Short mmCIF file of C-alpha atoms and ligand atoms in Angstrom, two decimals:
data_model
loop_
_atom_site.label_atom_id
_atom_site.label_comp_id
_atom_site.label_asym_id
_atom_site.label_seq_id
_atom_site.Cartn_x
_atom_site.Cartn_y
_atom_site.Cartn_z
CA UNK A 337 70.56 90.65 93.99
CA UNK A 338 71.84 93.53 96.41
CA UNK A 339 75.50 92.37 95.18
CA UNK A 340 76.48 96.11 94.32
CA UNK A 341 77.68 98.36 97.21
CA UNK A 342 77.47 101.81 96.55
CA UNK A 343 80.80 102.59 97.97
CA UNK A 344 82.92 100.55 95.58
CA UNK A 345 81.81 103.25 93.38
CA UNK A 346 83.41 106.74 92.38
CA UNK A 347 81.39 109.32 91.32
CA UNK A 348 81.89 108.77 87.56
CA UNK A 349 81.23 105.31 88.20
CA UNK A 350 77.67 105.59 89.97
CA UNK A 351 77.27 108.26 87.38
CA UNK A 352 77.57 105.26 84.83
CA UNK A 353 75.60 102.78 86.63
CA UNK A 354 72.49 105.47 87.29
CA UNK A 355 72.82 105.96 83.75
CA UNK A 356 72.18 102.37 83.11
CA UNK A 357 69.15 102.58 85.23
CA UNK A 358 67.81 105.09 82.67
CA UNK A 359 68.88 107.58 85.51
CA UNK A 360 70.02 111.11 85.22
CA UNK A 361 73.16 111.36 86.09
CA UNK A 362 73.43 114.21 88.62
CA UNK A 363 71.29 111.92 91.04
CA UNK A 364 74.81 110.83 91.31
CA UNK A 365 76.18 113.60 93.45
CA UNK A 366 72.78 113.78 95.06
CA UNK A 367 73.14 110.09 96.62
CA UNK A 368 77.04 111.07 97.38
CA UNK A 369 76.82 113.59 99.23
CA UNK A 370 73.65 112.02 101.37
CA UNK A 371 76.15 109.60 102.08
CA UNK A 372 79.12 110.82 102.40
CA UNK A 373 78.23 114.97 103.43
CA UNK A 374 75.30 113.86 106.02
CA UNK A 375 76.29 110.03 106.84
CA UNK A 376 73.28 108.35 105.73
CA UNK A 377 73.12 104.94 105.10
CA UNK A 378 69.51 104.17 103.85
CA UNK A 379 68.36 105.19 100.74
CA UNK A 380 64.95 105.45 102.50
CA UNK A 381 66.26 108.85 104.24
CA UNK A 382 67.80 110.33 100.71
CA UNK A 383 64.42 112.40 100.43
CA UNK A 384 64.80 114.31 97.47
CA UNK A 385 64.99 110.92 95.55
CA UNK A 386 61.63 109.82 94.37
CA UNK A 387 60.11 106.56 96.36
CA UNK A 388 59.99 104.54 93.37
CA UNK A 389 63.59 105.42 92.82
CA UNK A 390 64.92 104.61 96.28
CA UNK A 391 62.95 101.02 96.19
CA UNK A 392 64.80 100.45 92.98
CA UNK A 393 67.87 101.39 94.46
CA UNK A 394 67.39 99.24 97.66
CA UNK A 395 66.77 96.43 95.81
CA UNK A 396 69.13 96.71 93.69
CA UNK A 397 72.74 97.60 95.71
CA UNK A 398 73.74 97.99 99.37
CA UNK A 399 75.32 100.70 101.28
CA UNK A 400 78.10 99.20 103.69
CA UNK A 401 79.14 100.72 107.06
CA UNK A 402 82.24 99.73 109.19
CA UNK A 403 82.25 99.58 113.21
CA UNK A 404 85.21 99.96 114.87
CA UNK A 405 85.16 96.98 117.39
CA UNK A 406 87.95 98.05 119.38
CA UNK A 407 89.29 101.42 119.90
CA UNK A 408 92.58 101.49 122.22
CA UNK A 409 93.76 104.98 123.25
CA UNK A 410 97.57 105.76 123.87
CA UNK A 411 99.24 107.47 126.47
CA UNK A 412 99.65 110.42 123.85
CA UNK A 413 95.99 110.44 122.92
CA UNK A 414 96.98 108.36 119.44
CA UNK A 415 93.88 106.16 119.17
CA UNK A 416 93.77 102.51 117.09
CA UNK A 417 90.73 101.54 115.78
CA UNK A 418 90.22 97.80 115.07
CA UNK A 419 87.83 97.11 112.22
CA UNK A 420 86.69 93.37 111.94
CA UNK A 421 85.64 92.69 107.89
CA UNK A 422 83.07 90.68 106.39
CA UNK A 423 84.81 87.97 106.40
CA UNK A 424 86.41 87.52 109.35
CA UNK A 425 89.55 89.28 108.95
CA UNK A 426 90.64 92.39 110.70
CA UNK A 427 92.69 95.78 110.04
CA UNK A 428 93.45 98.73 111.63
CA UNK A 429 92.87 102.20 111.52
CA UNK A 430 95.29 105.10 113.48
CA UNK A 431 94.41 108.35 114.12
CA UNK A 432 97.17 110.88 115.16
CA UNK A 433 96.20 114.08 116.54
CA UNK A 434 97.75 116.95 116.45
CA UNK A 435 96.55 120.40 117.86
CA UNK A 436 93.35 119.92 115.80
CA UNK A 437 94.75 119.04 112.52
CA UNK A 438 94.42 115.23 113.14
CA UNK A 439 95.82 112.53 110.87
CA UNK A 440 94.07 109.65 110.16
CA UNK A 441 96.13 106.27 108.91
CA UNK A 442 94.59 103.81 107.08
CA UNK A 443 95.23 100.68 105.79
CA UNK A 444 94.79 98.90 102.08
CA UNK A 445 95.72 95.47 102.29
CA UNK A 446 94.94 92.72 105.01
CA UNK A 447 98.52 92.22 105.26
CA UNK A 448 101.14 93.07 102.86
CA UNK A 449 103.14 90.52 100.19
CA UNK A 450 106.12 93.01 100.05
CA UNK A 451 108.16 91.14 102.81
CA UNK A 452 110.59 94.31 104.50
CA UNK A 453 112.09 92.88 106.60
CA UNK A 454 111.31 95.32 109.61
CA UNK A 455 107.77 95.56 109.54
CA UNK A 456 105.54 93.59 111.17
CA UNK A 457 102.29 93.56 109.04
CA UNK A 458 105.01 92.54 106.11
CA UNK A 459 106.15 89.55 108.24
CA UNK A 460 102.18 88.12 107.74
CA UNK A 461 102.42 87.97 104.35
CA UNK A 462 99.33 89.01 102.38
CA UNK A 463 95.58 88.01 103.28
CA UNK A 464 94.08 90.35 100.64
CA UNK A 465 93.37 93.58 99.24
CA UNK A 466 90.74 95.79 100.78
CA UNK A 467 88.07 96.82 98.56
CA UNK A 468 87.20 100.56 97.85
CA UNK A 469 84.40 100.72 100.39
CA UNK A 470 86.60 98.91 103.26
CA UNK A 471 89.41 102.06 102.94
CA UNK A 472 86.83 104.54 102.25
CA UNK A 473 84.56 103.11 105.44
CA UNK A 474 87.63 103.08 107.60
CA UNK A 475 87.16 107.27 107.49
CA UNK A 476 83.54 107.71 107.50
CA UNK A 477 83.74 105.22 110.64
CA UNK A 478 86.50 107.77 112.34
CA UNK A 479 85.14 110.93 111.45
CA UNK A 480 81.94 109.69 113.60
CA UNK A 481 84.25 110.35 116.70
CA UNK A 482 86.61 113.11 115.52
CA UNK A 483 87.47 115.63 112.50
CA UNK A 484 90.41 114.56 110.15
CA UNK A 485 92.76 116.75 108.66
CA UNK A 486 95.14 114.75 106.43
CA UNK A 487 94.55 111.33 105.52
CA UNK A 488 97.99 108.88 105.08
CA UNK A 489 97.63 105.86 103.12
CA UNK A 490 100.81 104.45 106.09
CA UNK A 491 98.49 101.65 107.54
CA UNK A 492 98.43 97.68 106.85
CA UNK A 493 99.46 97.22 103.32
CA UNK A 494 101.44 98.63 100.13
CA UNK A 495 98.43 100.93 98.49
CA UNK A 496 100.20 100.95 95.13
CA UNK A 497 99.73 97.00 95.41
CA UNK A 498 95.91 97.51 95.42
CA UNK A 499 96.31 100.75 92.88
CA UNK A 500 92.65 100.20 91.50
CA UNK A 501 90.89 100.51 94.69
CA UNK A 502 93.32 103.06 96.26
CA UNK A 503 92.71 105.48 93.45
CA UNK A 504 88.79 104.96 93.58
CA UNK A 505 89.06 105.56 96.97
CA UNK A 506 91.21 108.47 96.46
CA UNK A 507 88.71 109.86 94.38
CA UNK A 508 85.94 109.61 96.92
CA UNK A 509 88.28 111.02 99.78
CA UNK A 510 89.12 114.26 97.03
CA UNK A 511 85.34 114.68 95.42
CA UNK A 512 83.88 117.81 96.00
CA UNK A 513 80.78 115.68 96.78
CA UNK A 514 82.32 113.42 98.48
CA UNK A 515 84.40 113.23 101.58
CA UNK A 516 85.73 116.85 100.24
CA UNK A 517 89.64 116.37 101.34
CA UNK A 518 92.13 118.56 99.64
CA UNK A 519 93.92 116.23 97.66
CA UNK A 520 96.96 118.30 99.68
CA UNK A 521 95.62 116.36 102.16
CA UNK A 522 95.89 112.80 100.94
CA UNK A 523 99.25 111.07 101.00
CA UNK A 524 99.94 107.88 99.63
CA UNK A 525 103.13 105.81 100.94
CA UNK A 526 105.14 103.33 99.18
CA UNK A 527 107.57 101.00 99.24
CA UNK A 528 108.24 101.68 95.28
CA UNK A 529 106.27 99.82 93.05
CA UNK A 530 107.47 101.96 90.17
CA UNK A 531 104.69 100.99 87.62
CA UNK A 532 102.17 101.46 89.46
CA UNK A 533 103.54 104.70 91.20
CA UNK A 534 103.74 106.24 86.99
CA UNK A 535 100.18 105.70 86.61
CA UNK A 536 98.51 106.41 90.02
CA UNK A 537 100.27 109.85 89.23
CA UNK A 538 98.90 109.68 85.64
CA UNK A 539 94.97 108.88 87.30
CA UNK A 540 94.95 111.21 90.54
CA UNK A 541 96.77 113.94 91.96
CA UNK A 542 97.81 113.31 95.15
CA UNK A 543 100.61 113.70 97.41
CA UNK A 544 102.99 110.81 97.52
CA UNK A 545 105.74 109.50 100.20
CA UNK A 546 108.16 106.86 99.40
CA UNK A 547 109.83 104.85 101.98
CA UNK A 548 113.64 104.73 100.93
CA UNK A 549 115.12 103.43 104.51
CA UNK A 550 118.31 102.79 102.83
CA UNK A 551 120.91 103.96 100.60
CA UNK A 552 122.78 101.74 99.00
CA UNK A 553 121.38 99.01 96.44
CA UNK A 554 122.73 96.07 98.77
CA UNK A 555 121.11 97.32 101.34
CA UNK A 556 117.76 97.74 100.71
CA UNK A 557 117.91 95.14 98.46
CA UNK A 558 118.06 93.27 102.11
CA UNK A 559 115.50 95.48 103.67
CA UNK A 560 113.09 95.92 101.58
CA UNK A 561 113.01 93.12 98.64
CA UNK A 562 111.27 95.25 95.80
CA UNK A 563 114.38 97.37 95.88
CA UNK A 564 115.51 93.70 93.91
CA UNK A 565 112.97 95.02 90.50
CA UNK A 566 113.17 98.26 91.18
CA UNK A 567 116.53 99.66 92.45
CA UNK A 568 117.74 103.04 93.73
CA UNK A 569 118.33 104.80 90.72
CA UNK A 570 115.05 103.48 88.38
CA UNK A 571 113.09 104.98 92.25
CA UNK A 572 115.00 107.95 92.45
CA UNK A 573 114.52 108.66 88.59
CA UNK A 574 110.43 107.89 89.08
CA UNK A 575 110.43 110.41 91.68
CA UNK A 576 111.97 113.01 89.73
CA UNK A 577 108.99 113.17 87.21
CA UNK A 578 106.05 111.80 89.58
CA UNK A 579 103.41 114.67 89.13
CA UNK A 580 102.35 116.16 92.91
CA UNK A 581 99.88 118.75 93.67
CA UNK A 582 101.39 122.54 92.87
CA UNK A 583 104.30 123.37 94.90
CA UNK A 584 103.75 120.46 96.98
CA UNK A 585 107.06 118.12 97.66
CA UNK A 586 108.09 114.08 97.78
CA UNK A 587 107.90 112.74 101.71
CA UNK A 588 110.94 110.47 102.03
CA UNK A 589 110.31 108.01 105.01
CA UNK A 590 113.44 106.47 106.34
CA UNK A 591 113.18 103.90 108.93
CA UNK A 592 116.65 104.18 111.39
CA UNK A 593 117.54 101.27 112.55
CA UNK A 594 120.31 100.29 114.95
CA UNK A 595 123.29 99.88 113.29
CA UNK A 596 121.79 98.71 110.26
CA UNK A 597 121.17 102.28 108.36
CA UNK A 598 121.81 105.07 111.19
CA UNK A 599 125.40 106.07 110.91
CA UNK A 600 126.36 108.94 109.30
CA UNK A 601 127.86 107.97 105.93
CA UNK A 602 123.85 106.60 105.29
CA UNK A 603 123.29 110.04 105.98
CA UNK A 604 125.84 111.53 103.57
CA UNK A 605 124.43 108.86 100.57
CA UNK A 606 121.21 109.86 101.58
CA UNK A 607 121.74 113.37 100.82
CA UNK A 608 123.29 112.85 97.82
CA UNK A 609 120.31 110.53 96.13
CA UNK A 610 117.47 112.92 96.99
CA UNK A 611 119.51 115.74 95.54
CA UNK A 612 117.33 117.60 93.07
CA UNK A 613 114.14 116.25 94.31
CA UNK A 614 111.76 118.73 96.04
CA UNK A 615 111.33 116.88 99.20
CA UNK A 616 110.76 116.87 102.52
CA UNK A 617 111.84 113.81 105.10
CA UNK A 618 110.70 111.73 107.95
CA UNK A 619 112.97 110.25 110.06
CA UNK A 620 111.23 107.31 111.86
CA UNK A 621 113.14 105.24 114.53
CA UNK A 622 112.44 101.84 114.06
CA UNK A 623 109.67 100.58 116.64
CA UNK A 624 110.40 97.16 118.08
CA UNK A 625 107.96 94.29 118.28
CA UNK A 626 107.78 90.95 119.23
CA UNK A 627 110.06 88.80 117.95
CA UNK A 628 111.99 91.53 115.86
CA UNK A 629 115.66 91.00 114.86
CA UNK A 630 115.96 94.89 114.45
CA UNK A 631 116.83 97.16 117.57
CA UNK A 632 116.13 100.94 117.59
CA UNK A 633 118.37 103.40 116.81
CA UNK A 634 120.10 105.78 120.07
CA UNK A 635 119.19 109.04 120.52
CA UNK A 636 122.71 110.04 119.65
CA UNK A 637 122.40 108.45 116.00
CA UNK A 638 119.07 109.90 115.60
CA UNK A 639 120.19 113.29 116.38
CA UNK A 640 123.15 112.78 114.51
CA UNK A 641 121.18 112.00 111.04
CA UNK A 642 118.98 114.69 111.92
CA UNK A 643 121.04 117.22 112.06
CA UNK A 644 123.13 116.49 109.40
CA UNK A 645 119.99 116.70 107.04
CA UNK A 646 119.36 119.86 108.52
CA UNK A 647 122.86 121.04 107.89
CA UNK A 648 122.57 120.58 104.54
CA UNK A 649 119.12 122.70 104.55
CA UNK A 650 116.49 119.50 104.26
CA UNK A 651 113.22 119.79 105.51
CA UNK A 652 113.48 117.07 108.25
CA UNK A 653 110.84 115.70 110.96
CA UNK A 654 112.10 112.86 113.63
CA UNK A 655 108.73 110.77 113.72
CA UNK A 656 107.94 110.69 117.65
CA UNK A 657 106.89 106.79 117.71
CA UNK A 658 103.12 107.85 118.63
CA UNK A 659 100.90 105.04 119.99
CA UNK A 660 103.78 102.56 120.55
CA UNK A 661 102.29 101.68 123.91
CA UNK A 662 99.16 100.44 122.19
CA UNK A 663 101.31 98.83 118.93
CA UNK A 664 100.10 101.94 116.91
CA UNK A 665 103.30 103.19 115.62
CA UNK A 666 104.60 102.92 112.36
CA UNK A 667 105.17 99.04 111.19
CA UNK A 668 103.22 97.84 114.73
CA UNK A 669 99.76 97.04 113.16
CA UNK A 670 98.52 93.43 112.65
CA UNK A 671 95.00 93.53 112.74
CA UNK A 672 94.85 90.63 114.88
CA UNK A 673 95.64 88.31 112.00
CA UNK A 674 94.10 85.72 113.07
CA UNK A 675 94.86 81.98 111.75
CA UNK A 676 97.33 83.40 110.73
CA UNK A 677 101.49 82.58 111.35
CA UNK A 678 104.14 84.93 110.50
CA UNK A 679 106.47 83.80 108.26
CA UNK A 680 109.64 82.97 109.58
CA UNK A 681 112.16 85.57 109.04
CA UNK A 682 115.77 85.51 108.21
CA UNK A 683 118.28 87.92 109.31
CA UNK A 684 120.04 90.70 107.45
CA UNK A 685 122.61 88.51 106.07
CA UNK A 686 120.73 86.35 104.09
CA UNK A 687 118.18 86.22 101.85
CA UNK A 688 114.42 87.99 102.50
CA UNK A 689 111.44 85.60 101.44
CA UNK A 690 110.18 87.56 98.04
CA UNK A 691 106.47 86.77 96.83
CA UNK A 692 107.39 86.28 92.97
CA UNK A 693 104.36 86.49 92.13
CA UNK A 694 104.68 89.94 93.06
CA UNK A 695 108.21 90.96 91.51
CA UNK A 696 106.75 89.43 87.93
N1 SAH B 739 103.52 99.94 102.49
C1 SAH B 739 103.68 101.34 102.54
C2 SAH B 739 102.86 102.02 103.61
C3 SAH B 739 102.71 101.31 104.93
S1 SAH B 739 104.16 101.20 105.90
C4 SAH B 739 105.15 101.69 102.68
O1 SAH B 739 105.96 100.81 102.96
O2 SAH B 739 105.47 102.85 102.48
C5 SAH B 739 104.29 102.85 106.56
C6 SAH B 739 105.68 103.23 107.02
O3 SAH B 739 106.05 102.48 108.19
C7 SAH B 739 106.79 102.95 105.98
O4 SAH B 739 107.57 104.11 105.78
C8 SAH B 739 107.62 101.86 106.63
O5 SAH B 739 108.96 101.96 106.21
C9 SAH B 739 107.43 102.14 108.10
N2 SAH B 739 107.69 101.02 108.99
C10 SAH B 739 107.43 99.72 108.78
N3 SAH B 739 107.82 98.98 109.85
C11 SAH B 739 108.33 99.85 110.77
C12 SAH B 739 108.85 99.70 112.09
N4 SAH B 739 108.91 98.51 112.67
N5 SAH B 739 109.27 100.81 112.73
C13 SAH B 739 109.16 102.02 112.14
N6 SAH B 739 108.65 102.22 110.93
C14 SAH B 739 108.24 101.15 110.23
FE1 SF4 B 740 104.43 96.25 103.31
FE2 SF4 B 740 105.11 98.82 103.79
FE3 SF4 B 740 105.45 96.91 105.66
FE4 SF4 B 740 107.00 96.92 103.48
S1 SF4 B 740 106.92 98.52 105.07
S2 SF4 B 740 106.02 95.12 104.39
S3 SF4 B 740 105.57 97.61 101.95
S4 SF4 B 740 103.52 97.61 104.84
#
């Protein structure tokens, strides 16, 4: 039964399952990198494996590919990359370039069950989690067309909500015969699943950005309903002693929204709870969509957080909205969900749907 894709697995973990096989393991890296150094994707071309051994191997496990089956190209050269699943569903990919150090943004999740209540892949709730081979594919399918620099884990999705597969794939994006990344490189973003955040940083060493887009427990208790388990001060405290790569800082993404989080007391309390963490921050102003409640912030308001981050010697970057014209931007990817309805959302004054299932 070819039930077994090879790009589920990690290194280690093909290392274990060659090994099984009465294998040696250092076929391991020998199958990896035909597959992920020199994009093959029959184990009739991997030629230094014997015949016998490839046979085994075919009929044994699968190697899956992904197709991009649209690619829309913005205005600013951002490009979306639609990727339709096995089974039916859809999610999107966003590459970012940027004088030749191009960022690719990809998803984890079909959806997302964290329910913020500015985001529009949130407001579908969650289909399901990608598997390993689905986030990893999502890159080998992009760097077909163009070389990636960094890779941000900012697409459809909360990765820490799918930590398993995120790590794997992780690993595979970081191996040294694998997709060879700098694990400088790699950035994973989160709402603040605290748990999970302890022991991704425990498993992998990777760069991490947590999106705080408010300051006060009320809030983003409001906008974002995990703040609800974990508040300010248990997030703040978990990114005091999250382990980065060497001299390498905490990405604070903060979502300005009209009225809502932009003035400039947010930005005073926002100085003062990232105090003591080395960090750098994003600014994003909120992108509208369809239906939103939200409105994006002025110009004046932006500039006024801005600078008053600088002031205080931040390292600060205002997130251009790149792609908006082609629903690229931050918070504007939906995959199509098809069969899908949004959930109906409330506005800032009442309550936020919560999955509980999630907040257990
Ligand atoms: N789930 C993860 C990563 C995906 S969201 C997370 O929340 O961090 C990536 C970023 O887009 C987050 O910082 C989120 O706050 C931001 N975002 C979501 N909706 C947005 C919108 N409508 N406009 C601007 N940014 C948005
Ligand atoms: Fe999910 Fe992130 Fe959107 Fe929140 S902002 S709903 S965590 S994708």
């Amino acid at each position: 039964m070819k039930n077994v894709d090879i790009k589920n697995f990690t290194i280690e973990e093909l290392e274990g399952f060659l090994q099984g096989l009465g294998k040696e393991t250092y076929r391991a890296k020998q199958i990896f990198k035909w597959i992920y150094q020199k994009d093959v994707n029959s184990f009739e071309e991997m030629t230094n494996l014997s015949r016998d051994f490839r046979e085994d191997l075919a009929a044994r496990t699968w190697i899956s590919t992904l197709a991009p089956e649209v690619v829309e190209v913005s205005a600013d050269g951002t490009r979306k990359f639609l990727f339709r699943l096995a089974d039916g569903s859809a999610i999107e990919s966003v590459l970012i370039p940027d004088e030749g150090r191009n960022t690719l943004c990809v998803s984890s999740q079909v959806g997302c069950a964290m329910g913020c209540g500015f985001c529009l892949t949130g407001s579908f709730g969650l289909q399901r989690n990608l598997s390993c081979a689905e986030i990893v594919n999502q890159v080998c399918a992009v760097r077909q067309t163009a070389e990636i620099r960094n890779i941000v884990f900012m697409g459809m999705g909360e990765p820490l909500a799918n930590l398993e597969n995120v790590i794997r794939a992780v690993k595979i994006l970081i191996c040294p015969d694998g997709l060879q990344f700098s694990n400088r490189r790699v950035t994973v973003s989160t709402a603040g699943l605290l748990p999970e955040m302890a022991l991704m940083g425990k498993r992998v060493t990777v760069n991490l950005a947590v999106s705080l887009n408010a300051t006060t427990d009320a809030q983003r208790d409001q906008l974002m309903p995990i703040n609800r388990k974990y508040p300010l001060k248990a997030l703040m405290d978990a990114c005091r002693t999250f382990p980065l790569p060497s001299r390498r800082m905490i990405t604070f993404e903060y979502v300005l929204i009209k009225d809502v989080n932009d003035s400039l007391d947010d930005a005073k309390r926002f100085v003062k709870l990232i105090h003591e963490i080395p960090s750098k921050v994003n600014l994003i102003p909120f992108n509208e969509y369809e239906g939103c409640s939200f409105k994006g912030p002025g110009q004046d308001s932006i500039d006024r957080f801005h600078s008053y981050l600088l002031g205080k010697h931040i390292t600060v970057i205002t997130r251009s909205s790149r792609g908006a014209d082609i629903s690229a931007a931050c918070g504007q990817l939906r995959g199509k969900i098809e069969g899908q309805k949004r959930a109906s959302r409330e506005s800032l004054d009442t309550d936020l749907p919560i999955d509980h299932n999630l907040l257990r």
